[in-house]
Every structure is written in structure tokens, then in C-alpha cells.
mmCIF file of C-alpha atoms in Angstrom:
data_model
loop_
_atom_site.group_PDB
_atom_site.id
_atom_site.type_symbol
_atom_site.label_atom_id
_atom_site.label_comp_id
_atom_site.label_asym_id
_atom_site.label_seq_id
_atom_site.Cartn_x
_atom_site.Cartn_y
_atom_site.Cartn_z
ATOM 1 C CA MET N 72 -32.148 19.108 -7.771
ATOM 2 C CA SER N 73 -30.593 15.871 -6.516
ATOM 3 C CA ASN N 74 -32.892 13.267 -4.997
ATOM 4 C CA LEU N 75 -30.052 11.808 -2.906
ATOM 5 C CA VAL N 76 -30.775 11.689 0.823
ATOM 6 C CA ILE N 77 -28.160 11.040 3.526
ATOM 7 C CA ARG N 78 -29.835 9.827 6.693
ATOM 8 C CA PRO N 79 -28.548 8.425 9.991
ATOM 9 C CA VAL N 80 -28.932 4.785 10.910
ATOM 10 C CA THR N 81 -31.079 4.732 14.028
ATOM 11 C CA THR N 82 -33.016 1.446 14.173
ATOM 12 C CA THR N 83 -32.371 -2.294 13.986
ATOM 13 C CA ALA N 84 -33.980 -2.295 10.554
ATOM 14 C CA ASP N 85 -31.593 0.468 9.469
ATOM 15 C CA ARG N 86 -28.590 -1.545 10.639
ATOM 16 C CA LYS N 87 -29.804 -4.529 8.608
ATOM 17 C CA ARG N 88 -30.080 -2.323 5.519
ATOM 18 C CA PHE N 89 -26.575 -0.996 6.264
ATOM 19 C CA VAL N 90 -25.250 -4.584 6.222
ATOM 20 C CA ASP N 91 -27.399 -5.745 3.297
ATOM 21 C CA LEU N 92 -26.152 -2.959 1.023
ATOM 22 C CA VAL N 93 -22.959 -4.842 0.233
ATOM 23 C CA TRP N 94 -24.982 -7.465 -1.640
ATOM 24 C CA ASP N 95 -26.087 -4.746 -4.073
ATOM 25 C CA VAL N 96 -22.539 -3.434 -4.363
ATOM 26 C CA TYR N 97 -20.743 -6.745 -4.971
ATOM 27 C CA ARG N 98 -23.281 -9.236 -6.316
ATOM 28 C CA ASP N 99 -21.542 -9.231 -9.756
ATOM 29 C CA ASP N 100 -17.989 -9.253 -8.363
ATOM 30 C CA PRO N 101 -16.521 -12.784 -8.732
ATOM 31 C CA ALA N 102 -13.849 -12.049 -6.100
ATOM 32 C CA TRP N 103 -16.342 -11.018 -3.402
ATOM 33 C CA VAL N 104 -17.140 -13.392 -0.541
ATOM 34 C CA PRO N 105 -20.474 -12.687 1.228
ATOM 35 C CA PRO N 106 -19.851 -11.941 4.919
ATOM 36 C CA LEU N 107 -21.902 -13.588 7.639
ATOM 37 C CA LYS N 108 -24.709 -11.141 8.350
ATOM 38 C CA ASP N 109 -24.946 -11.977 12.049
ATOM 39 C CA GLU N 110 -21.234 -11.218 12.450
ATOM 40 C CA MET N 111 -21.561 -7.874 10.670
ATOM 41 C CA LEU N 112 -24.643 -6.869 12.670
ATOM 42 C CA GLY N 113 -22.918 -7.791 15.932
ATOM 43 C CA LEU N 114 -19.929 -5.662 14.993
ATOM 44 C CA ILE N 115 -21.990 -2.456 14.599
ATOM 45 C CA THR N 116 -24.438 -3.018 17.463
ATOM 46 C CA PRO N 117 -23.798 -1.432 20.896
ATOM 47 C CA GLY N 118 -24.269 -3.993 23.634
ATOM 48 C CA LYS N 119 -22.932 -6.823 21.469
ATOM 49 C CA ASN N 120 -19.482 -5.501 20.581
ATOM 50 C CA PRO N 121 -17.417 -4.450 23.641
ATOM 51 C CA TRP N 122 -15.601 -1.916 21.450
ATOM 52 C CA PHE N 123 -18.540 0.377 22.210
ATOM 53 C CA GLU N 124 -17.517 0.436 25.879
ATOM 54 C CA HIS N 125 -14.740 2.897 24.983
ATOM 55 C CA ALA N 126 -15.969 4.287 21.665
ATOM 56 C CA GLU N 127 -18.978 5.692 19.844
ATOM 57 C CA ALA N 128 -19.939 5.395 16.206
ATOM 58 C CA ALA N 129 -22.470 6.959 13.878
ATOM 59 C CA LEU N 130 -23.703 5.271 10.705
ATOM 60 C CA TRP N 131 -25.366 6.760 7.639
ATOM 61 C CA LEU N 132 -27.129 5.469 4.544
ATOM 62 C CA ALA N 133 -27.316 7.330 1.239
ATOM 63 C CA GLU N 134 -30.652 6.663 -0.432
ATOM 64 C CA ARG N 135 -32.401 7.424 -3.698
ATOM 65 C CA ALA N 136 -36.186 6.994 -3.673
ATOM 66 C CA GLY N 137 -35.801 4.935 -0.501
ATOM 67 C CA ARG N 138 -33.195 2.589 -2.024
ATOM 68 C CA PRO N 139 -29.772 2.505 -0.315
ATOM 69 C CA VAL N 140 -26.961 3.420 -2.709
ATOM 70 C CA GLY N 141 -24.145 4.092 -0.237
ATOM 71 C CA ARG N 142 -23.072 3.976 3.388
ATOM 72 C CA ILE N 143 -20.383 5.183 5.799
ATOM 73 C CA SER N 144 -19.515 5.242 9.500
ATOM 74 C CA ALA N 145 -17.643 7.692 11.734
ATOM 75 C CA GLN N 146 -16.022 6.770 15.041
ATOM 76 C CA VAL N 147 -14.485 8.416 18.071
ATOM 77 C CA ASP N 148 -12.549 6.006 20.259
ATOM 78 C CA GLU N 149 -11.103 7.051 23.613
ATOM 79 C CA LEU N 150 -8.240 4.574 23.166
ATOM 80 C CA VAL N 151 -7.449 6.011 19.735
ATOM 81 C CA LEU N 152 -7.275 9.473 21.290
ATOM 82 C CA GLN N 153 -4.810 8.143 23.859
ATOM 83 C CA HIS N 154 -2.583 6.200 21.458
ATOM 84 C CA MET N 155 -2.874 8.011 18.111
ATOM 85 C CA GLY N 156 -3.173 11.545 19.397
ATOM 86 C CA ALA N 157 -5.822 13.946 20.667
ATOM 87 C CA GLY N 158 -8.310 15.001 18.024
ATOM 88 C CA THR N 159 -7.933 11.823 15.933
ATOM 89 C CA GLY N 160 -11.303 10.642 14.644
ATOM 90 C CA GLN N 161 -11.932 7.767 12.284
ATOM 91 C CA TRP N 162 -14.360 6.721 9.572
ATOM 92 C CA GLY N 163 -15.026 3.528 7.649
ATOM 93 C CA SER N 164 -17.524 1.092 6.067
ATOM 94 C CA LEU N 165 -17.651 3.203 2.894
ATOM 95 C CA GLU N 166 -19.574 1.421 0.129
ATOM 96 C CA LEU N 167 -21.166 2.735 -3.065
ATOM 97 C CA VAL N 168 -23.287 0.967 -5.669
ATOM 98 C CA ASP N 169 -21.821 0.896 -9.154
ATOM 99 C CA GLY N 170 -22.265 4.152 -11.034
ATOM 100 C CA GLU N 171 -23.031 6.246 -7.949
ATOM 101 C CA THR N 172 -20.895 9.398 -8.143
ATOM 102 C CA GLU N 173 -22.639 11.839 -5.823
ATOM 103 C CA ALA N 174 -23.025 9.742 -2.679
ATOM 104 C CA GLY N 175 -19.315 9.193 -1.959
ATOM 105 C CA PRO N 176 -18.272 12.828 -1.456
ATOM 106 C CA ARG N 177 -21.450 13.618 0.477
ATOM 107 C CA LEU N 178 -21.081 10.617 2.779
ATOM 108 C CA ILE N 179 -17.455 11.486 3.538
ATOM 109 C CA ALA N 180 -18.419 15.116 4.214
ATOM 110 C CA THR N 181 -21.212 13.929 6.540
ATOM 111 C CA ALA N 182 -18.781 11.742 8.504
ATOM 112 C CA GLU N 183 -16.299 14.624 8.741
ATOM 113 C CA ASP N 184 -18.968 17.033 9.996
ATOM 114 C CA TRP N 185 -19.919 14.568 12.730
ATOM 115 C CA LEU N 186 -16.267 14.236 13.757
ATOM 116 C CA ARG N 187 -15.962 18.014 13.938
ATOM 117 C CA THR N 188 -18.930 18.151 16.331
ATOM 118 C CA ARG N 189 -16.847 15.860 18.587
ATOM 119 C CA LYS N 190 -13.946 18.343 18.338
ATOM 120 C CA MET N 191 -11.861 16.042 16.148
ATOM 121 C CA THR N 192 -9.175 17.825 14.136
ATOM 122 C CA ARG N 193 -7.932 14.889 12.052
ATOM 123 C CA ALA N 194 -9.778 12.111 10.207
ATOM 124 C CA VAL N 195 -8.148 8.724 9.581
ATOM 125 C CA GLY N 196 -9.676 5.831 7.726
ATOM 126 C CA PRO N 197 -11.142 3.572 6.659
ATOM 127 C CA PHE N 198 -11.580 1.367 9.728
ATOM 128 C CA THR N 199 -14.507 -1.015 10.206
ATOM 129 C CA LEU N 200 -14.800 -0.204 13.099
ATOM 130 C CA SER N 201 -11.304 -0.456 14.543
ATOM 131 C CA ILE N 202 -7.831 -1.455 13.432
ATOM 132 C CA TRP N 203 -8.594 -4.947 14.785
ATOM 133 C CA ASP N 204 -11.493 -5.476 12.380
ATOM 134 C CA GLU N 205 -11.046 -4.561 8.692
ATOM 135 C CA PRO N 206 -8.547 -1.697 8.379
ATOM 136 C CA GLY N 207 -7.625 0.062 5.167
ATOM 137 C CA LEU N 208 -8.945 0.440 1.639
ATOM 138 C CA LEU N 209 -7.980 -2.224 -0.881
ATOM 139 C CA ILE N 210 -5.838 -0.640 -3.609
ATOM 140 C CA LYS N 211 -4.146 -3.769 -5.007
ATOM 141 C CA GLY N 212 -5.465 -7.321 -5.365
ATOM 142 C CA PHE N 213 -9.035 -6.767 -6.560
ATOM 143 C CA ASP N 214 -9.154 -9.993 -8.584
ATOM 144 C CA GLU N 215 -8.322 -12.331 -5.705
ATOM 145 C CA PRO N 216 -10.948 -13.251 -3.091
ATOM 146 C CA PRO N 217 -10.137 -11.944 0.382
ATOM 147 C CA THR N 218 -9.179 -14.369 3.104
ATOM 148 C CA ALA N 219 -11.049 -14.434 6.405
ATOM 149 C CA MET N 220 -11.021 -11.175 8.391
ATOM 150 C CA MET N 221 -9.768 -9.059 5.475
ATOM 151 C CA GLY N 222 -11.811 -6.539 3.511
ATOM 152 C CA HIS N 223 -12.644 -6.347 -0.176
ATOM 153 C CA HIS N 224 -13.495 -3.226 -2.168
ATOM 154 C CA ARG N 225 -14.423 -2.171 -5.660
ATOM 155 C CA PRO N 226 -11.859 -0.314 -7.776
ATOM 156 C CA GLY N 227 -12.688 3.378 -7.809
ATOM 157 C CA TYR N 228 -12.987 4.066 -4.089
ATOM 158 C CA GLU N 229 -9.392 5.272 -4.040
ATOM 159 C CA ALA N 230 -10.317 8.142 -6.381
ATOM 160 C CA VAL N 231 -13.348 9.039 -4.243
ATOM 161 C CA VAL N 232 -11.306 9.190 -1.039
ATOM 162 C CA GLU N 233 -8.396 11.096 -2.565
ATOM 163 C CA GLY N 234 -10.852 13.418 -4.288
ATOM 164 C CA ALA N 235 -12.122 14.345 -0.825
ATOM 165 C CA GLY N 236 -8.640 15.600 0.098
ATOM 166 C CA TYR N 237 -7.170 12.518 1.798
ATOM 167 C CA THR N 238 -3.544 11.465 1.527
ATOM 168 C CA LYS N 239 -1.799 8.230 2.412
ATOM 169 C CA ALA N 240 -1.041 7.644 6.083
ATOM 170 C CA LYS N 241 0.133 4.044 5.910
ATOM 171 C CA ASP N 242 -0.048 0.967 3.674
ATOM 172 C CA LEU N 243 -0.744 -2.529 4.975
ATOM 173 C CA TYR N 244 0.579 -5.541 3.063
ATOM 174 C CA THR N 245 -0.535 -9.132 2.913
ATOM 175 C CA TYR N 246 1.861 -11.770 1.601
ATOM 176 C CA GLU N 247 0.845 -14.915 -0.235
ATOM 177 C CA LEU N 248 3.179 -17.889 -0.374
ATOM 178 C CA ASP N 249 3.284 -21.460 -1.574
ATOM 179 C CA ILE N 250 3.507 -23.351 1.714
ATOM 180 C CA ARG N 251 4.516 -26.581 -0.015
ATOM 181 C CA ILE N 252 8.013 -25.098 -0.468
ATOM 182 C CA ASP N 253 10.502 -26.100 2.244
ATOM 183 C CA MET N 254 12.517 -23.573 4.193
ATOM 184 C CA ILE N 255 15.894 -22.583 2.778
ATOM 185 C CA PRO N 256 18.824 -24.396 4.503
ATOM 186 C CA MET N 257 19.994 -21.347 6.474
ATOM 187 C CA VAL N 258 16.544 -20.842 8.023
ATOM 188 C CA GLN N 259 16.113 -24.581 8.623
ATOM 189 C CA LYS N 260 19.383 -24.618 10.596
ATOM 190 C CA LEU N 261 18.061 -21.791 12.773
ATOM 191 C CA ILE N 262 14.847 -23.736 13.374
ATOM 192 C CA ASP N 263 16.719 -26.959 14.222
ATOM 193 C CA ALA N 264 18.951 -25.104 16.696
ATOM 194 C CA GLY N 265 15.858 -23.673 18.391
ATOM 195 C CA ARG N 266 14.306 -27.126 18.699
ATOM 196 C CA ARG N 267 17.467 -28.387 20.430
ATOM 197 C CA SER N 268 17.678 -25.430 22.788
ATOM 198 C CA LYS N 269 16.763 -26.162 26.402
ATOM 199 C CA ARG N 270 15.849 -22.502 26.811
ATOM 200 C CA ILE N 271 12.990 -22.653 24.267
ATOM 201 C CA ARG N 272 9.778 -24.609 24.640
ATOM 202 C CA MET N 273 7.253 -24.669 21.793
ATOM 203 C CA ARG N 274 3.779 -26.101 22.292
ATOM 204 C CA PRO N 275 0.363 -26.190 20.640
ATOM 205 C CA VAL N 276 -2.530 -24.340 22.220
ATOM 206 C CA ASP N 277 -4.624 -26.404 24.656
ATOM 207 C CA LYS N 278 -8.339 -25.957 23.859
ATOM 208 C CA SER N 279 -9.346 -27.747 27.059
ATOM 209 C CA ARG N 280 -8.275 -24.571 28.885
ATOM 210 C CA PHE N 281 -9.057 -22.211 26.075
ATOM 211 C CA ASP N 282 -9.948 -19.129 28.120
ATOM 212 C CA SER N 283 -6.569 -19.019 29.830
ATOM 213 C CA GLU N 284 -4.734 -19.806 26.564
ATOM 214 C CA ALA N 285 -6.624 -17.029 24.740
ATOM 215 C CA HIS N 286 -5.707 -14.622 27.512
ATOM 216 C CA ILE N 287 -2.007 -15.559 27.191
ATOM 217 C CA ILE N 288 -2.090 -15.035 23.425
ATOM 218 C CA LEU N 289 -3.984 -11.755 23.436
ATOM 219 C CA THR N 290 -1.923 -10.353 26.317
ATOM 220 C CA LEU N 291 1.199 -11.206 24.304
ATOM 221 C CA LEU N 292 -0.418 -9.502 21.312
ATOM 222 C CA ASN N 293 -0.922 -6.277 23.259
ATOM 223 C CA ASP N 294 2.739 -6.333 24.262
ATOM 224 C CA ALA N 295 4.176 -7.450 20.914
ATOM 225 C CA TRP N 296 2.285 -4.890 18.848
ATOM 226 C CA SER N 297 2.574 -2.004 21.325
ATOM 227 C CA GLY N 298 5.218 -0.171 19.268
ATOM 228 C CA ASN N 299 3.348 -0.406 15.959
ATOM 229 C CA TRP N 300 1.775 2.582 14.229
ATOM 230 C CA GLY N 301 -1.963 2.666 14.900
ATOM 231 C CA PHE N 302 -1.761 0.169 17.761
ATOM 232 C CA ILE N 303 -4.786 0.214 20.059
ATOM 233 C CA PRO N 304 -4.675 -2.203 23.033
ATOM 234 C CA LEU N 305 -7.453 -4.736 23.409
ATOM 235 C CA THR N 306 -9.398 -4.361 26.645
ATOM 236 C CA GLU N 307 -10.145 -7.305 28.933
ATOM 237 C CA ALA N 308 -13.717 -7.385 27.583
ATOM 238 C CA GLU N 309 -12.441 -7.377 24.002
ATOM 239 C CA ILE N 310 -9.967 -10.155 24.790
ATOM 240 C CA ALA N 311 -12.835 -12.295 26.128
ATOM 241 C CA TYR N 312 -15.015 -11.389 23.132
ATOM 242 C CA ALA N 313 -12.272 -12.210 20.627
ATOM 243 C CA GLY N 314 -11.544 -15.501 22.367
ATOM 244 C CA LYS N 315 -15.199 -16.522 22.190
ATOM 245 C CA LYS N 316 -15.356 -15.728 18.464
ATOM 246 C CA LEU N 317 -12.085 -17.493 17.673
ATOM 247 C CA LYS N 318 -12.674 -20.704 19.630
ATOM 248 C CA PRO N 319 -14.807 -22.521 16.995
ATOM 249 C CA ILE N 320 -12.172 -21.954 14.299
ATOM 250 C CA ILE N 321 -9.088 -22.681 16.407
ATOM 251 C CA TYR N 322 -7.261 -25.971 15.790
ATOM 252 C CA GLU N 323 -4.603 -27.002 18.273
ATOM 253 C CA ASP N 324 -1.993 -27.943 15.679
ATOM 254 C CA LEU N 325 -2.344 -24.555 13.968
ATOM 255 C CA VAL N 326 -1.883 -22.292 16.998
ATOM 256 C CA THR N 327 1.537 -22.252 18.615
ATOM 257 C CA ILE N 328 2.899 -20.660 21.782
ATOM 258 C CA CYS N 329 6.631 -20.378 22.412
ATOM 259 C CA GLU N 330 7.949 -20.093 25.941
ATOM 260 C CA VAL N 331 11.457 -18.949 26.863
ATOM 261 C CA ALA N 332 13.263 -19.531 30.149
ATOM 262 C CA ASN N 333 14.142 -16.338 32.007
ATOM 263 C CA GLU N 334 17.278 -15.809 34.075
ATOM 264 C CA GLU N 335 15.749 -17.788 36.953
ATOM 265 C CA GLY N 336 14.963 -20.691 34.617
ATOM 266 C CA VAL N 337 11.211 -20.086 34.683
ATOM 267 C CA PHE N 338 9.499 -20.471 31.323
ATOM 268 C CA GLU N 339 7.433 -17.455 30.264
ATOM 269 C CA PRO N 340 5.242 -16.913 27.169
ATOM 270 C CA ALA N 341 7.436 -15.225 24.554
ATOM 271 C CA ALA N 342 5.741 -15.599 21.183
ATOM 272 C CA PHE N 343 2.589 -16.892 19.519
ATOM 273 C CA MET N 344 1.212 -17.550 16.069
ATOM 274 C CA ILE N 345 -2.383 -18.160 15.034
ATOM 275 C CA THR N 346 -3.035 -19.936 11.745
ATOM 276 C CA LEU N 347 -6.593 -20.396 10.525
ATOM 277 C CA PRO N 348 -8.123 -22.334 7.641
ATOM 278 C CA ASP N 349 -9.526 -19.725 5.264
ATOM 279 C CA LEU N 350 -13.023 -19.467 6.666
ATOM 280 C CA ASN N 351 -14.196 -17.701 3.513
ATOM 281 C CA GLU N 352 -13.775 -20.967 1.593
ATOM 282 C CA LEU N 353 -16.170 -22.605 4.043
ATOM 283 C CA THR N 354 -18.819 -19.858 4.160
ATOM 284 C CA GLY N 355 -18.807 -18.355 0.671
ATOM 285 C CA ASP N 356 -21.776 -20.409 -0.571
ATOM 286 C CA LEU N 357 -23.925 -19.617 2.498
ATOM 287 C CA ASN N 358 -24.689 -16.132 1.108
ATOM 288 C CA GLY N 359 -24.277 -14.596 4.555
ATOM 289 C CA LYS N 360 -26.995 -16.713 6.180
ATOM 290 C CA LEU N 361 -26.346 -19.141 9.010
ATOM 291 C CA PHE N 362 -29.995 -20.064 9.510
ATOM 292 C CA PRO N 363 -31.870 -22.260 8.970
ATOM 293 C CA PHE N 364 -29.311 -24.613 7.372
ATOM 294 C CA GLY N 365 -26.085 -22.635 6.999
ATOM 295 C CA PHE N 366 -25.126 -23.147 10.635
ATOM 296 C CA LEU N 367 -25.314 -26.939 10.313
ATOM 297 C CA LYS N 368 -23.308 -26.863 7.087
ATOM 298 C CA LEU N 369 -20.627 -24.736 8.700
ATOM 299 C CA LEU N 370 -20.441 -26.932 11.801
ATOM 300 C CA TRP N 371 -19.928 -29.982 9.603
ATOM 301 C CA ARG N 372 -17.236 -28.266 7.541
ATOM 302 C CA LEU N 373 -15.403 -27.067 10.641
ATOM 303 C CA ARG N 374 -15.102 -30.604 12.019
ATOM 304 C CA LYS N 375 -12.263 -31.436 9.626
ATOM 305 C CA PRO N 376 -11.719 -28.573 7.196
ATOM 306 C CA ARG N 377 -9.924 -29.069 3.907
ATOM 307 C CA VAL N 378 -8.981 -25.768 2.300
ATOM 308 C CA LYS N 379 -6.650 -24.364 -0.346
ATOM 309 C CA ARG N 380 -5.503 -21.396 1.709
ATOM 310 C CA MET N 381 -4.429 -20.804 5.261
ATOM 311 C CA ARG N 382 -4.260 -17.404 6.891
ATOM 312 C CA VAL N 383 -1.989 -16.077 9.627
ATOM 313 C CA PRO N 384 -3.950 -13.118 11.018
ATOM 314 C CA LEU N 385 -1.965 -12.692 14.217
ATOM 315 C CA MET N 386 1.593 -13.327 15.235
ATOM 316 C CA GLY N 387 3.827 -11.670 17.761
ATOM 317 C CA VAL N 388 7.035 -11.851 19.747
ATOM 318 C CA ALA N 389 7.306 -10.255 23.196
ATOM 319 C CA SER N 390 8.664 -6.724 22.908
ATOM 320 C CA LYS N 391 11.750 -7.452 25.028
ATOM 321 C CA TYR N 392 12.976 -9.955 22.424
ATOM 322 C CA GLN N 393 12.180 -7.942 19.305
ATOM 323 C CA GLY N 394 15.137 -7.111 17.108
ATOM 324 C CA SER N 395 17.129 -10.067 18.405
ATOM 325 C CA ARG N 396 18.203 -13.303 16.743
ATOM 326 C CA LEU N 397 15.908 -15.116 19.176
ATOM 327 C CA ALA N 398 12.875 -13.257 17.818
ATOM 328 C CA SER N 399 13.560 -14.479 14.274
ATOM 329 C CA GLN N 400 14.266 -17.960 15.554
ATOM 330 C CA LEU N 401 10.954 -18.175 17.423
ATOM 331 C CA ALA N 402 9.046 -16.808 14.427
ATOM 332 C CA PHE N 403 10.518 -19.287 11.970
ATOM 333 C CA MET N 404 10.012 -22.190 14.382
ATOM 334 C CA MET N 405 6.318 -21.371 14.661
ATOM 335 C CA ILE N 406 5.918 -20.821 10.923
ATOM 336 C CA GLU N 407 7.501 -24.172 10.102
ATOM 337 C CA GLU N 408 5.358 -26.013 12.659
ATOM 338 C CA CYS N 409 2.128 -24.570 11.280
ATOM 339 C CA ARG N 410 3.277 -24.849 7.652
ATOM 340 C CA ARG N 411 3.721 -28.583 7.895
ATOM 341 C CA ALA N 412 0.378 -29.113 9.640
ATOM 342 C CA SER N 413 -1.383 -26.921 7.067
ATOM 343 C CA VAL N 414 -0.113 -29.042 4.176
ATOM 344 C CA GLU N 415 -0.184 -32.491 5.720
ATOM 345 C CA VAL N 416 -3.394 -32.297 7.764
ATOM 346 C CA TYR N 417 -5.557 -29.690 6.038
ATOM 347 C CA GLY N 418 -4.487 -30.131 2.427
ATOM 348 C CA ALA N 419 -3.583 -26.459 1.966
ATOM 349 C CA SER N 420 -1.224 -25.334 -0.767
ATOM 350 C CA HIS N 421 -1.014 -21.591 -0.085
ATOM 351 C CA GLY N 422 -0.971 -19.263 2.876
ATOM 352 C CA GLU N 423 -1.571 -15.591 3.467
ATOM 353 C CA PHE N 424 0.438 -13.714 6.060
ATOM 354 C CA GLY N 425 -0.611 -10.306 7.307
ATOM 355 C CA TRP N 426 -1.463 -7.625 7.410
ATOM 356 C CA VAL N 427 2.016 -6.139 7.849
ATOM 357 C CA LEU N 428 2.756 -2.429 8.166
ATOM 358 C CA GLU N 429 4.828 -1.154 5.233
ATOM 359 C CA ASP N 430 7.609 0.035 7.565
ATOM 360 C CA ASN N 431 7.686 -2.971 9.895
ATOM 361 C CA GLN N 432 11.012 -4.258 8.619
ATOM 362 C CA GLY N 433 11.226 -7.090 11.129
ATOM 363 C CA MET N 434 7.903 -8.668 10.125
ATOM 364 C CA MET N 435 8.489 -7.979 6.437
ATOM 365 C CA SER N 436 11.785 -9.860 6.527
ATOM 366 C CA ILE N 437 10.020 -12.832 8.113
ATOM 367 C CA ALA N 438 7.110 -12.662 5.632
ATOM 368 C CA GLN N 439 9.486 -12.739 2.661
ATOM 369 C CA LEU N 440 9.825 -16.516 2.738
ATOM 370 C CA PRO N 441 10.712 -18.615 -0.333
ATOM 371 C CA GLY N 442 7.873 -18.351 -2.874
ATOM 372 C CA SER N 443 6.164 -15.413 -1.163
ATOM 373 C CA GLY N 444 5.130 -12.029 -2.489
ATOM 374 C CA ILE N 445 2.786 -9.147 -1.738
ATOM 375 C CA ASN N 446 -0.663 -10.060 -3.057
ATOM 376 C CA LYS N 447 -2.787 -7.262 -1.550
ATOM 377 C CA ILE N 448 -2.243 -3.707 -0.373
ATOM 378 C CA TYR N 449 -4.665 -1.880 1.902
ATOM 379 C CA ARG N 450 -4.246 1.869 2.370
ATOM 380 C CA ILE N 451 -5.129 3.992 5.394
ATOM 381 C CA TYR N 452 -5.728 7.675 4.654
ATOM 382 C CA GLU N 453 -5.649 10.850 6.738
ATOM 383 C CA LYS N 454 -6.829 14.445 6.441
ATOM 384 C CA ALA N 455 -6.788 17.517 8.647
ATOM 385 C CA LEU N 456 -10.309 18.656 9.502
#
């Protein structure tokens, strides 16, 4: 008889064990970057993460003789039900220690049973906890460390998930590129024309009025991404929460807002791009701990970061301009502005752009800059319950 036990996470101590498990899973993986434990605990704790205002989640640990050997979550989100269809439940956070073969299928079955009790008829995942956090299962790019805000997984999970009856719903791509390479002449001409245009105004974000700037950006995000598969709008509380988390790692010369004059000549926000120094390069040696000394180290490093990689986690053009020449022009103008700052000010040589949905042709055409290529693929799965 198996001595594997699947039990729900119910206490603060349980949540800490849920987070700590990844150290057992990845301690020998040279590509793994330890996450900040406080960030991970905040993500899964009701009352700290405003996602819980419109969603509920259940967490489980798989244990042998009291030792955690696996974990999983299941989620039901009212906004997912509205935007992805009634009966759509989600799961995520799947992790298994090396050599564990029994826990994976049992954890997935446990998550599915919980979703059925909530009358869900379809399971989609993995999401930790939402599409705005760490979506998808890594299926390509295991040997390269993840950039900030992207997940990392061991090879083998794909077989576990597909063995449980799941099929591909959508792939998410990230593109890596050498940002020391100049734009091709045709694109540079488009950028130069945009800079001369009296209809377009491009500016850096103003951190002295960060709350209002964050609201502009995240409101644009909700509009720009509204037609994408899997899109879930950020609530006002989530916008405020995201702004608070992003502020310490926002640099004015790396975040750009484009404004376009409307028919009355009034300039309105039309596009944005957020570029971040790869935070994982600055936190990797902290082993997930900010206290007692990690916080001071990180503060010092954030004062004037020098990194190899930059990441563009979010970019968007207002929906009314999408598909137009102007949309491409605004995107390339912002990319060039941040590219130059990344190289000249922060010493970066490479950037990562994404994630990008596999069928988002507009964003894929922009991501395919000189010297770029797909470096990671994350897969989202689905199954009828």
C-alpha cells in the first residue's frame, strides 16, 4: 500500500511548506533562480493578494512520512468564468521532487475533483495563480535561467500533465534578442518619421506621480490586451497592488508612454512599454530571503543596476489603433528608446520580450527584430471534466 498522503494546505505553516518545496525540487538545477519567499507567500495568501477578492483557491501538499514531495493548486475565478466561459476552472503550482511518479497524477486528480465540486466542466492550466502571474508549463528552454516574472520547470512535467488526459490549449513564446544590434534601415525610417510627427508624443514615465502613471499604464493594458485569448481584466485593487510592487523596480528611462492627438488635437495615452532589469540577476544569490541582510543588498543593487539581460513583461497599444501602421510605429519607437537606454545606461547586452501568444501575429511580427528568436515556450493545457 502506498504511503503517499495528499492533504490540503490550511495553515500559515502549511503555506510556508508549500513555498519551500521548490528548494527540494530545484536545488540541483543550475538554471533555477530561487524566488523571494515573501513574494510567493503573499501571492497565495488571502488578504494580501487582491486576486482573492474575485477568486478562490485550494492548495494541496503530497507527503511521504511527513515530507512534502509534491504540490498543486486549483482555482475558480469569477472573472475567468466571465471571460473564458462558464465552467472554466484552473489549476497550477504543480511541482514534484525528482523521482516521484505517483504524486503527480494524484495531485492533478485531487485538483480536478475540487473543481468538479464547484461545478466546473473544464480545467485549464497551469496558472500560478492567474494569467498575470506565471502562466503555462515550460516545455522549451530548460537550460536557460528564467527572467523575472517567468516560471521555470523540470523536464518531465509535460508527460505527467498529458498522461492525465490534457491537450494543448495555447503556447506562449518568449523572444530573446541581442539588443546591441541596431534597427534595420526600414524600421529606423519608421521610427524617425514618428519622432518628427506632431501627432505623436513619446515620454518617459514620471515616478514623482507614480500612482497616476501606473493607472494610465494598467488601464491601457486592460484595453490593449482585451482581445487576447485568456485575457482577464485587472481590477482597480489589482492595479493598485501591481503598481505598488512595480514601483521599486521601475526606472524612468525604461518605461515609455506614447500619446497620440485625437481629432480635436487633445493628446491621449495610446501605447506603453515597460522594460525591467532582470531582477533575477539581482536576487539569485539571496536564496529567497530578504531578511536580515538580503533586503539591504537588494536596495543597494537597485540603486543603479547593471545587468546582462533586460525584460519587457508588458507592452500594449490601444485597441483602436491595433492593426494599423501607427501601432507598429509606436511599438518600434518605444522599443528603440528603451533599447538604447538598456545598453548605454544599464550595460545590458540581451533582452527578453514576452510572453507572446502563439497566434498573436501583430506582436510576433514586432518581436521578430534583428537577432531575435524564440528562447522559451510555455504551454497551457485544457481538459473536459
